[in-house]
Structures are given as structure tokens and as C-alpha cells.
C-alpha positions as a Python dict, from the first residue, in 0.01 Angstrom:
ca = {
    (1, 'X'): (0, 0, 0),
    (2, 'X'): (179, 325, 65),
    (3, 'X'): (445, 294, -228),
    (4, 'X'): (191, 179, -488),
    (5, 'X'): (-42, 470, -436),
    (6, 'X'): (312, 676, -418),
    (7, 'X'): (381, 538, -783),
    (8, 'X'): (12, 573, -932),
    (9, 'X'): (22, 949, -817),
    (10, 'X'): (363, 1007, -949),
    (11, 'X'): (252, 813, -1291),
    (12, 'X'): (-63, 1055, -1307),
    (13, 'X'): (148, 1399, -1258),
    (14, 'X'): (376, 1258, -1535),
    (15, 'X'): (69, 1183, -1758),
    (16, 'X'): (-49, 1500, -1702),
    (17, 'X'): (288, 1661, -1818),
    (18, 'X'): (263, 1407, -2124),
    (19, 'X'): (-90, 1519, -2241),
    (20, 'X'): (7, 1896, -2236),
    (21, 'X'): (349, 1862, -2430),
    (22, 'X'): (196, 1625, -2678),
    (23, 'X'): (-83, 1824, -2759),
    (24, 'X'): (175, 2137, -2798),
    (25, 'X'): (372, 1930, -3023),
    (26, 'X'): (667, 1938, -2798),
    (27, 'X'): (891, 1633, -2899),
    (28, 'X'): (1146, 1641, -2630),
    (29, 'X'): (917, 1719, -2351),
    (30, 'X'): (679, 1386, -2474),
    (31, 'X'): (964, 1180, -2513),
    (32, 'X'): (1122, 1278, -2134),
    (33, 'X'): (758, 1197, -2037),
    (34, 'X'): (691, 886, -2116),
    (35, 'X'): (1039, 729, -2049),
    (36, 'X'): (1031, 863, -1728),
    (37, 'X'): (713, 675, -1655),
    (38, 'X'): (873, 368, -1791),
    (39, 'X'): (1162, 413, -1562),
    (40, 'X'): (915, 472, -1256),
    (41, 'X'): (744, 133, -1332),
    (42, 'X'): (1101, -33, -1358),
    (43, 'X'): (1227, 95, -1052),
    (44, 'X'): (938, -28, -868),
    (45, 'X'): (956, -352, -1012),
    (46, 'X'): (596, -351, -1120),
    (47, 'X'): (611, -510, -1470),
    (48, 'X'): (222, -522, -1489),
    (49, 'X'): (230, -142, -1440),
    (50, 'X'): (477, -117, -1699),
    (51, 'X'): (311, -314, -1973),
    (52, 'X'): (-1, -152, -1889),
    (53, 'X'): (160, 206, -1910),
    (54, 'X'): (353, 113, -2286),
    (55, 'X'): (15, 19, -2425),
    (56, 'X'): (-177, 316, -2292),
    (57, 'X'): (65, 557, -2378),
    (58, 'X'): (141, 415, -2723),
    (59, 'X'): (-261, 437, -2773),
    (60, 'X'): (-308, 802, -2701),
    (61, 'X'): (-496, 1033, -2939),
    (62, 'X'): (-190, 1207, -3152),
    (63, 'X'): (79, 1042, -3018),
    (64, 'X'): (419, 1102, -3161),
    (65, 'X'): (602, 905, -3320),
    (66, 'X'): (942, 990, -3163),
    (67, 'X'): (778, 906, -2817),
    (68, 'X'): (674, 568, -2911),
    (69, 'X'): (1024, 513, -3038),
    (70, 'X'): (1206, 614, -2730),
    (71, 'X'): (950, 445, -2521),
    (72, 'X'): (1028, 120, -2707),
    (73, 'X'): (1390, 161, -2713),
    (74, 'X'): (1349, 234, -2328),
    (75, 'X'): (1184, -82, -2243),
    (76, 'X'): (1387, -286, -2466),
    (77, 'X'): (1678, -199, -2196),
    (78, 'X'): (1426, -364, -1911),
    (79, 'X'): (1390, -696, -2084),
    (80, 'X'): (1728, -907, -1947),
    (81, 'X'): (1645, -765, -1641),
    (82, 'X'): (1296, -962, -1599),
    (83, 'X'): (1284, -1145, -1283),
    (84, 'X'): (1132, -1482, -1460),
    (85, 'X'): (1088, -1618, -1818),
    (86, 'X'): (722, -1523, -1806),
    (87, 'X'): (745, -1180, -1732),
    (88, 'X'): (1019, -1146, -2016),
    (89, 'X'): (782, -1284, -2272),
    (90, 'X'): (489, -1075, -2131),
    (91, 'X'): (715, -753, -2160),
    (92, 'X'): (842, -873, -2531),
    (93, 'X'): (519, -931, -2620),
    (94, 'X'): (388, -580, -2541),
    (95, 'X'): (624, -404, -2729),
    (96, 'X'): (566, -632, -3043),
    (97, 'X'): (222, -548, -3030),
    (98, 'X'): (308, -182, -2991),
    (99, 'X'): (556, -192, -3269),
    (100, 'X'): (333, -362, -3509),
    (101, 'X'): (294, -213, -3831),
    (102, 'X'): (475, 116, -3718),
    (103, 'X'): (774, 159, -3995),
    (104, 'X'): (962, 381, -3750),
    (105, 'X'): (1018, 111, -3504),
    (106, 'X'): (1065, -205, -3765),
    (107, 'X'): (1427, -263, -3640),
    (108, 'X'): (1348, -274, -3256),
    (109, 'X'): (1077, -500, -3383),
    (110, 'X'): (1260, -720, -3560),
    (111, 'X'): (1528, -738, -3264),
    (112, 'X'): (1221, -834, -3014),
    (113, 'X'): (1096, -1095, -3242),
    (114, 'X'): (1460, -1227, -3237),
    (115, 'X'): (1468, -1256, -2857),
    (116, 'X'): (1139, -1435, -2838),
    (117, 'X'): (1223, -1669, -3095),
    (118, 'X'): (1554, -1763, -2922),
    (119, 'X'): (1354, -1808, -2583),
    (120, 'X'): (1117, -2013, -2773),
    (121, 'X'): (1420, -2202, -2896),
    (122, 'X'): (1550, -2269, -2558),
    (123, 'X'): (1202, -2372, -2434),
    (124, 'X'): (1226, -2670, -2725),
    (125, 'X'): (973, -2505, -2931),
    (126, 'X'): (1146, -2501, -3269),
    (127, 'X'): (857, -2502, -3478),
    (128, 'X'): (732, -2162, -3327),
    (129, 'X'): (1051, -2017, -3287),
    (130, 'X'): (1106, -2035, -3694),
    (131, 'X'): (734, -1925, -3740),
    (132, 'X'): (811, -1605, -3547),
    (133, 'X'): (1156, -1552, -3750),
    (134, 'X'): (959, -1607, -4082),
    (135, 'X'): (690, -1335, -3995),
    (136, 'X'): (990, -1051, -4066),
    (137, 'X'): (1124, -953, -4373),
    (138, 'X'): (1431, -774, -4267),
    (139, 'X'): (1549, -731, -4663),
    (140, 'X'): (1285, -457, -4696),
    (141, 'X'): (1392, -242, -4402),
    (142, 'X'): (1622, 35, -4518),
    (143, 'X'): (1731, 133, -4200),
    (144, 'X'): (1886, -164, -4038),
    (145, 'X'): (2270, -221, -4138),
    (146, 'X'): (2335, -473, -4404),
    (147, 'X'): (2541, -667, -4190),
    (148, 'X'): (2213, -711, -3916),
    (149, 'X'): (2045, -830, -4220),
    (150, 'X'): (2248, -1102, -4315),
    (151, 'X'): (2278, -1234, -3963),
    (152, 'X'): (1900, -1218, -3920),
    (153, 'X'): (1822, -1402, -4235),
    (154, 'X'): (2087, -1686, -4167),
    (155, 'X'): (1898, -1703, -3835),
    (156, 'X'): (1591, -1778, -4026),
    (157, 'X'): (1776, -2058, -4227),
    (158, 'X'): (1907, -2213, -3939),
    (159, 'X'): (1588, -2242, -3767),
    (160, 'X'): (1431, -2368, -4087),
    (161, 'X'): (1713, -2645, -4110),
    (162, 'X'): (1617, -2694, -3759),
    (163, 'X'): (1264, -2800, -3789),
    (164, 'X'): (1378, -2997, -4107),
    (165, 'X'): (1191, -2734, -4349),
    (166, 'X'): (1424, -2743, -4619),
    (167, 'X'): (1233, -2624, -4894),
    (168, 'X'): (1165, -2275, -4713),
    (169, 'X'): (1565, -2263, -4598),
    (170, 'X'): (1658, -2284, -4959),
    (171, 'X'): (1424, -1985, -5050),
    (172, 'X'): (1539, -1788, -4751),
    (173, 'X'): (1913, -1870, -4836),
    (174, 'X'): (1856, -1710, -5184),
    (175, 'X'): (1795, -1381, -5016),
    (176, 'X'): (2228, -1354, -4912),
    (177, 'X'): (2457, -1307, -5207),
    (178, 'X'): (2770, -1509, -5131),
    (179, 'X'): (3003, -1206, -5210),
    (180, 'X'): (2835, -1030, -4884),
    (181, 'X'): (3076, -1216, -4685),
    (182, 'X'): (3396, -1032, -4778),
    (183, 'X'): (3255, -740, -4576),
    (184, 'X'): (3416, -628, -4270),
    (185, 'X'): (3152, -695, -4011),
    (186, 'X'): (3401, -569, -3709),
    (187, 'X'): (3236, -200, -3732),
    (188, 'X'): (2888, -324, -3733),
    (189, 'X'): (2948, -573, -3416),
    (190, 'X'): (2778, -865, -3612),
    (191, 'X'): (2972, -1207, -3596),
    (192, 'X'): (2829, -1464, -3876),
    (193, 'X'): (2845, -1828, -3778),
    (194, 'X'): (2943, -2059, -4033),
    (195, 'X'): (2914, -2413, -3847),
    (196, 'X'): (2579, -2487, -3987),
    (197, 'X'): (2680, -2358, -4362),
    (198, 'X'): (2647, -2689, -4529),
    (199, 'X'): (2333, -2835, -4369),
    (200, 'X'): (2101, -2799, -4654),
    (201, 'X'): (2324, -2966, -4914),
    (202, 'X'): (2442, -3248, -4653),
    (203, 'X'): (2086, -3340, -4646),
    (204, 'X'): (2065, -3424, -5018),
    (205, 'X'): (2435, -3540, -5028),
    (206, 'X'): (2515, -3223, -5249),
    (207, 'X'): (2873, -3284, -5213),
    (208, 'X'): (2986, -3047, -5467),
    (209, 'X'): (2800, -2756, -5322),
    (210, 'X'): (2941, -2860, -4976),
    (211, 'X'): (3287, -2790, -5111),
    (212, 'X'): (3171, -2479, -5273),
    (213, 'X'): (3031, -2374, -4887),
    (214, 'X'): (3355, -2433, -4737),
    (215, 'X'): (3588, -2315, -4993),
    (216, 'X'): (3387, -1970, -5012),
    (217, 'X'): (3407, -1967, -4614),
    (218, 'X'): (3819, -2001, -4652),
    (219, 'X'): (3847, -1737, -4914),
    (220, 'X'): (3679, -1461, -4675),
    (221, 'X'): (3937, -1235, -4583),
    (222, 'X'): (3875, -1238, -4228),
    (223, 'X'): (3901, -1624, -4221),
    (224, 'X'): (4197, -1679, -4457),
    (225, 'X'): (4436, -1404, -4272),
    (226, 'X'): (4361, -1535, -3919),
    (227, 'X'): (4504, -1926, -3863),
    (228, 'X'): (4260, -1961, -3543),
    (229, 'X'): (3982, -1876, -3801),
    (230, 'X'): (4051, -2110, -4055),
    (231, 'X'): (4157, -2389, -3817),
    (232, 'X'): (3834, -2385, -3661),
    (233, 'X'): (3662, -2406, -3986),
    (234, 'X'): (3874, -2698, -4030),
    (235, 'X'): (3892, -2649, -4422),
    (236, 'X'): (4091, -2958, -4453),
    (237, 'X'): (3850, -3194, -4318),
    (238, 'X'): (3534, -2990, -4444),
    (239, 'X'): (3670, -2935, -4784),
    (240, 'X'): (3874, -3219, -4928),
    (241, 'X'): (3641, -3507, -4847),
    (242, 'X'): (3350, -3357, -5045),
    (243, 'X'): (3607, -3283, -5312),
    (244, 'X'): (3708, -3628, -5379),
    (245, 'X'): (3341, -3734, -5415),
    (246, 'X'): (3300, -3518, -5705),
    (247, 'X'): (3654, -3512, -5805),
    (248, 'X'): (3579, -3687, -6163),
    (249, 'X'): (3338, -3432, -6270),
    (250, 'X'): (3491, -3100, -6152),
    (251, 'X'): (3889, -3061, -6212),
    (252, 'X'): (3824, -2664, -6174),
    (253, 'X'): (3783, -2739, -5798),
    (254, 'X'): (4062, -2955, -5797),
    (255, 'X'): (4266, -2742, -5939),
    (256, 'X'): (4224, -2479, -5637),
    (257, 'X'): (4309, -2722, -5371),
    (258, 'X'): (4618, -2798, -5479),
    (259, 'X'): (4705, -2396, -5530),
    (260, 'X'): (4490, -2327, -5213),
    (261, 'X'): (4784, -2184, -5017),
    (262, 'X'): (5088, -2273, -4800),
    (263, 'X'): (4921, -2440, -4562),
    (264, 'X'): (5047, -2793, -4548),
    (265, 'X'): (4732, -2919, -4378),
    (266, 'X'): (4562, -2875, -4707),
    (267, 'X'): (4760, -3101, -4870),
    (268, 'X'): (4776, -3390, -4683),
    (269, 'X'): (4506, -3588, -4907),
    (270, 'X'): (4688, -3492, -5234),
    (271, 'X'): (4800, -3848, -5325),
    (272, 'X'): (4431, -3961, -5313),
    (273, 'X'): (4349, -3659, -5563),
    (274, 'X'): (4630, -3775, -5785),
    (275, 'X'): (4504, -4133, -5787),
    (276, 'X'): (4132, -4018, -5891),
    (277, 'X'): (4236, -3774, -6173),
    (278, 'X'): (4502, -4011, -6324),
    (279, 'X'): (4396, -4231, -6565),
    (280, 'X'): (4476, -4545, -6397),
    (281, 'X'): (4286, -4795, -6204),
    (282, 'X'): (4258, -4730, -5820),
    (283, 'X'): (4288, -5040, -5618),
    (284, 'X'): (3963, -4973, -5345),
    (285, 'X'): (4103, -5218, -5087),
    (286, 'X'): (4421, -5042, -5051),
    (287, 'X'): (4315, -4696, -5063),
    (288, 'X'): (4038, -4779, -4813),
    (289, 'X'): (4300, -4916, -4570),
    (290, 'X'): (4473, -4589, -4604),
    (291, 'X'): (4175, -4349, -4545),
    (292, 'X'): (3951, -4523, -4332),
    (293, 'X'): (4114, -4375, -4042),
    (294, 'X'): (4075, -4029, -4133),
    (295, 'X'): (3706, -4111, -4215),
    (296, 'X'): (3626, -4219, -3904),
    (297, 'X'): (3783, -3946, -3744),
    (298, 'X'): (3555, -3724, -3952),
    (299, 'X'): (3203, -3788, -3770),
    (300, 'X'): (3149, -3470, -3725),
    (301, 'X'): (3214, -3353, -4080),
    (302, 'X'): (2866, -3396, -4254),
    (303, 'X'): (2663, -3473, -3971),
    (304, 'X'): (2577, -3818, -3801),
    (305, 'X'): (2480, -4124, -3983),
    (306, 'X'): (2583, -3923, -4338),
    (307, 'X'): (2966, -4005, -4269),
    (308, 'X'): (2861, -4342, -4369),
    (309, 'X'): (2685, -4248, -4669),
    (310, 'X'): (2981, -4044, -4789),
    (311, 'X'): (3218, -4357, -4758),
    (312, 'X'): (3019, -4544, -4960),
    (313, 'X'): (2971, -4279, -5209),
    (314, 'X'): (3352, -4243, -5222),
    (315, 'X'): (3353, -4595, -5304),
    (316, 'X'): (3075, -4563, -5578),
    (317, 'X'): (3290, -4272, -5733),
    (318, 'X'): (3614, -4512, -5705),
    (319, 'X'): (3440, -4781, -5917),
    (320, 'X'): (3269, -4540, -6154),
    (321, 'X'): (3636, -4407, -6223),
    (322, 'X'): (3769, -4740, -6249),
    (323, 'X'): (3543, -4844, -6520),
    (324, 'X'): (3578, -4526, -6707),
    (325, 'X'): (3933, -4587, -6721),
    (326, 'X'): (3913, -4945, -6849),
    (327, 'X'): (3648, -4820, -7112),
    (328, 'X'): (3949, -4586, -7207),
    (329, 'X'): (4193, -4849, -7276),
    (330, 'X'): (3968, -5184, -7397),
    (331, 'X'): (3713, -5166, -7645),
    (332, 'X'): (3616, -5564, -7508),
    (333, 'X'): (3694, -5711, -7185),
    (334, 'X'): (3558, -6007, -7022),
    (335, 'X'): (3292, -5942, -6721),
    (336, 'X'): (3514, -6149, -6533),
    (337, 'X'): (3873, -5986, -6588),
    (338, 'X'): (3669, -5622, -6497),
    (339, 'X'): (3546, -5766, -6186),
    (340, 'X'): (3899, -5848, -6102),
    (341, 'X'): (4054, -5495, -6186),
    (342, 'X'): (3713, -5343, -5971),
    (343, 'X'): (3768, -5561, -5691),
    (344, 'X'): (3438, -5645, -5703),
    (345, 'X'): (3219, -6025, -5771),
    (346, 'X'): (3074, -6056, -6121),
    (347, 'X'): (2692, -5916, -6009),
    (348, 'X'): (2844, -5634, -5845),
    (349, 'X'): (3011, -5538, -6176),
    (350, 'X'): (2714, -5572, -6406),
    (351, 'X'): (2536, -5367, -6157),
    (352, 'X'): (2757, -5110, -6177),
    (353, 'X'): (2810, -5133, -6501),
    (354, 'X'): (2434, -5082, -6596),
    (355, 'X'): (2388, -4800, -6364),
    (356, 'X'): (2668, -4619, -6559),
    (357, 'X'): (2476, -4701, -6849),
    (358, 'X'): (2155, -4565, -6755),
    (359, 'X'): (2271, -4280, -6652),
    (360, 'X'): (2444, -4208, -6983),
    (361, 'X'): (2768, -4187, -6847),
    (362, 'X'): (2906, -4468, -7051),
    (363, 'X'): (2825, -4634, -7320),
    (364, 'X'): (2862, -5041, -7322),
    (365, 'X'): (2680, -5385, -7396),
    (366, 'X'): (2694, -5687, -7215),
    (367, 'X'): (2720, -6014, -7374),
    (368, 'X'): (2653, -6240, -7076),
    (369, 'X'): (2632, -6585, -7285),
    (370, 'X'): (2982, -6498, -7407),
    (371, 'X'): (3081, -6295, -7076),
    (372, 'X'): (3226, -5971, -7262),
    (373, 'X'): (3149, -5645, -7234),
    (374, 'X'): (3199, -5378, -7527),
    (375, 'X'): (3297, -5035, -7506),
    (376, 'X'): (3233, -4953, -7852),
    (377, 'X'): (2990, -4679, -7951),
    (378, 'X'): (2684, -4809, -8160),
    (379, 'X'): (2702, -4631, -8488),
    (380, 'X'): (2351, -4525, -8688),
    (381, 'X'): (2320, -4573, -9063),
    (382, 'X'): (2466, -4242, -9129),
    (383, 'X'): (2783, -4254, -8939),
    (384, 'X'): (2855, -4595, -9118),
    (385, 'X'): (2808, -4424, -9435),
    (386, 'X'): (2996, -4131, -9353),
    (387, 'X'): (3297, -4388, -9223),
    (388, 'X'): (3269, -4592, -9517),
    (389, 'X'): (3278, -4262, -9783),
    (390, 'X'): (3566, -4166, -9582),
    (391, 'X'): (3714, -4473, -9617),
    (392, 'X'): (3656, -4499, -10012),
    (393, 'X'): (3814, -4153, -10022),
    (394, 'X'): (4132, -4228, -9877),
    (395, 'X'): (4191, -4529, -10066),
    (396, 'X'): (4128, -4350, -10372),
    (397, 'X'): (4369, -4115, -10246),
    (398, 'X'): (4608, -4378, -10192),
    (399, 'X'): (4547, -4522, -10528),
    (400, 'X'): (4623, -4225, -10693),
    (401, 'X'): (4942, -4146, -10512),
    (402, 'X'): (5072, -4489, -10577),
    (403, 'X'): (4976, -4414, -10955),
    (404, 'X'): (5175, -4136, -10976),
    (405, 'X'): (5486, -4267, -10804),
    (406, 'X'): (5507, -4548, -11058),
    (407, 'X'): (5470, -4304, -11369),
    (408, 'X'): (5744, -4104, -11241),
    (409, 'X'): (5967, -4388, -11161),
    (410, 'X'): (5866, -4528, -11534),
    (411, 'X'): (5992, -4183, -11660),
    (412, 'X'): (6285, -4175, -11489),
    (413, 'X'): (6405, -4528, -11578),
    (414, 'X'): (6309, -4456, -11951),
    (415, 'X'): (6520, -4127, -11958),
    (416, 'X'): (6816, -4319, -11754),
    (417, 'X'): (6824, -4572, -12065),
    (418, 'X'): (6807, -4340, -12354),
    (419, 'X'): (7109, -4184, -12177),
}
């Protein structure tokens, strides 16, 4: 009881000193008075009085901005020393209320909300944590370090992905340019976490974007120069598998892959890449036997059940590659022979062929009664007339040259007879 009375008496004396310095406009004295009041409450472990004093002092008439800033910064140091989670949350909420709407403590408020969101996440309240983080638009904070802004936005994106809000995650991710990751973050003490970099694209099975994500990570100077860094990123696993799924359409990335660097780990699947870019039919059964073990060992690559989806997509890409190769060498082929080349049944062959025709990746016609596939391009009337005109022009040119040669030979023969 005596200690409580002593605390109240000490706080009252400091409040009188704070009032006099505040009314006189003395910044240093006011800051010292408010911080000493908070320190007294902290030393006494009276957390309720600490919260009350923060609210009371911040609402004083004509309270100086510098005093409020010093008070918030001082109280933030006590958060990690609270005895339990309820007291910690209460202190953070009090500081949030004090700093709300005040530009001069916007950075502190952002850090407080991040701490509160972390607590909510640990409690399993992902949605609440995401909502808290989305309340803060750090991209408008002029005083906050650029790297801290990036880390905050990345945390917003991660929480949106955790709550499966992929649309909002995409919107937030557009606030960051990939070029910002090339800066040196060591001086700001901020570390970017790239482990979830491709989760959004993995959700939509966008393998090309997954590949670009990990390609960008590998090209960051801090990652590329440190073997431990790019080994942790597992460039080979994260880059190659998505790459081979879109290889038919993206040869630019393939060229980068071959020239990525001297690290031999990056070149392990090179034979598979060569098979897919060469205009030759790839036998799926033998190819899968060679790479099945590698796919099985990459269960954490794209997240859970998506590994099976990735393997199925690879098979789909190989089938499409083989059909395109056949269309280059054949104008007509039987469905049975095409099925043998693709290692598929006739119904499966017709299915994949039809899907490619519908998606306009290929021009083909199936004559089912005859069992023949034609890869000839259908010509309209204008193309046919142009073809006839071209053929007639070539024919007339050939006739003219022949007549000229005959006339020349005749003249030479007559001249020889006269001699």
C-alpha cells in the first residue's frame, strides 16, 4: 500500500513539473518529465498505471509532439518485458490509440501493428493479423527506410497468402519493383525472406512466373556471391522444374539457364532441356524413368499436392512437344502411328490433339473413318487464287526461258551450217 502511495506521489510531482514545462513550451523538460513518469510505472511493474499515464499525458491540452514521440518510443521498449501476453497486447493497443492519426509517430505505429499482427498470427488468428497489417499504407511514409517498407509489404503479402486472399496479395505485391532487391540491406538491418516468393504463382500453376521469381532471386548480388545463400534458395530445384514446364514457349529463359554460371548443380538437368528443345520425338516412358526420382525428391518445391500436378503438366508439355514435332515432319499420318510415337492410346491421342487444335496451338484435322490426321493448313479462296496465280507465273516464266534457249540453239546451228 505504501509503495502504491509513493508511486502516486512521485507521479503527481512529475505531472506538475510536466505541466509547467509544457505550458512554457520547454521541449527538453517536457520530454524528460513524461519519460520519467513512464519509467516509474515500469520500475514498479504497475502496467495498468503505465497504460493510464500514456493515455492521460497524450491527451493533455497543448501536449508537445516531441513529448508524445518520446513517450511512445520509451513505452515500446517495455513491450518485450511484459509479464504475459494479455499485458503485452493491452500495452500495444494503448500505444496504437495514442499514435493513431499522428504523422510524427507513423513509423512507430507501423511497428506496433506489426508486433500485434505477429501475436495474432501466433494465436492462429491469421485473418485478424492480415486485416491489421492492411490498415497501414507504409508506401506513403516518407521517413521510413526503403528496405523497412519493402519488408513490411512483403509481410502483408505473406499474411494474405496465408489466409488464401490471392487477389489482395497480387495487388500488394505490385507495390514492390523487383529491382529494389538489388540494394544492400545490411546497413538497415533488414533481411528479406524469399521462401514464399512463388506461392501466389504456385496457386495458379503459373510455372513461367515461378521460374522468373527464382531467377530474380539468384541474380541478387548478395545471393549470387554467397554460395550458402544460393544453396539455400535451391536454385536448381526451384528454377529448373518450372522452366522445363514452359520451355517450349520460353527459349529466352532456357538460354539464361545454360549461361547461368559455373555452378555444376545448375547444369544437372541439361539433357532434359536439350531433349525438349530439339525437334525430335521424346519418349515419355524412358524420360520419366530417368527423372521420376528427382521429382519425388522435390516434394517441398511447389508446395504439397502441387508436385503431382507439376509432374502431370510436364507430361502434358512433352506430349504437346511431340505432336508439334510430328506436325513438322508429316503432312498426313495415321492416328495409330501417331499414338505409337506419343506412347498413348488412340483415344488419348485424339484428346490431346483436339485440345491443341481448340487452343489454336496447332492446325490439324482428324478423318476418323479413315483414321488419318492431316496437318495441312486450310486455305481460303484468296490463298488458293494467289497460289494458282503464282504457279501460272512460274510456268509462263519457264516456257519463256525454254523458248529463248531453243531459239538460241537454232541460231547457233544455222550459223554452223553456213560456215
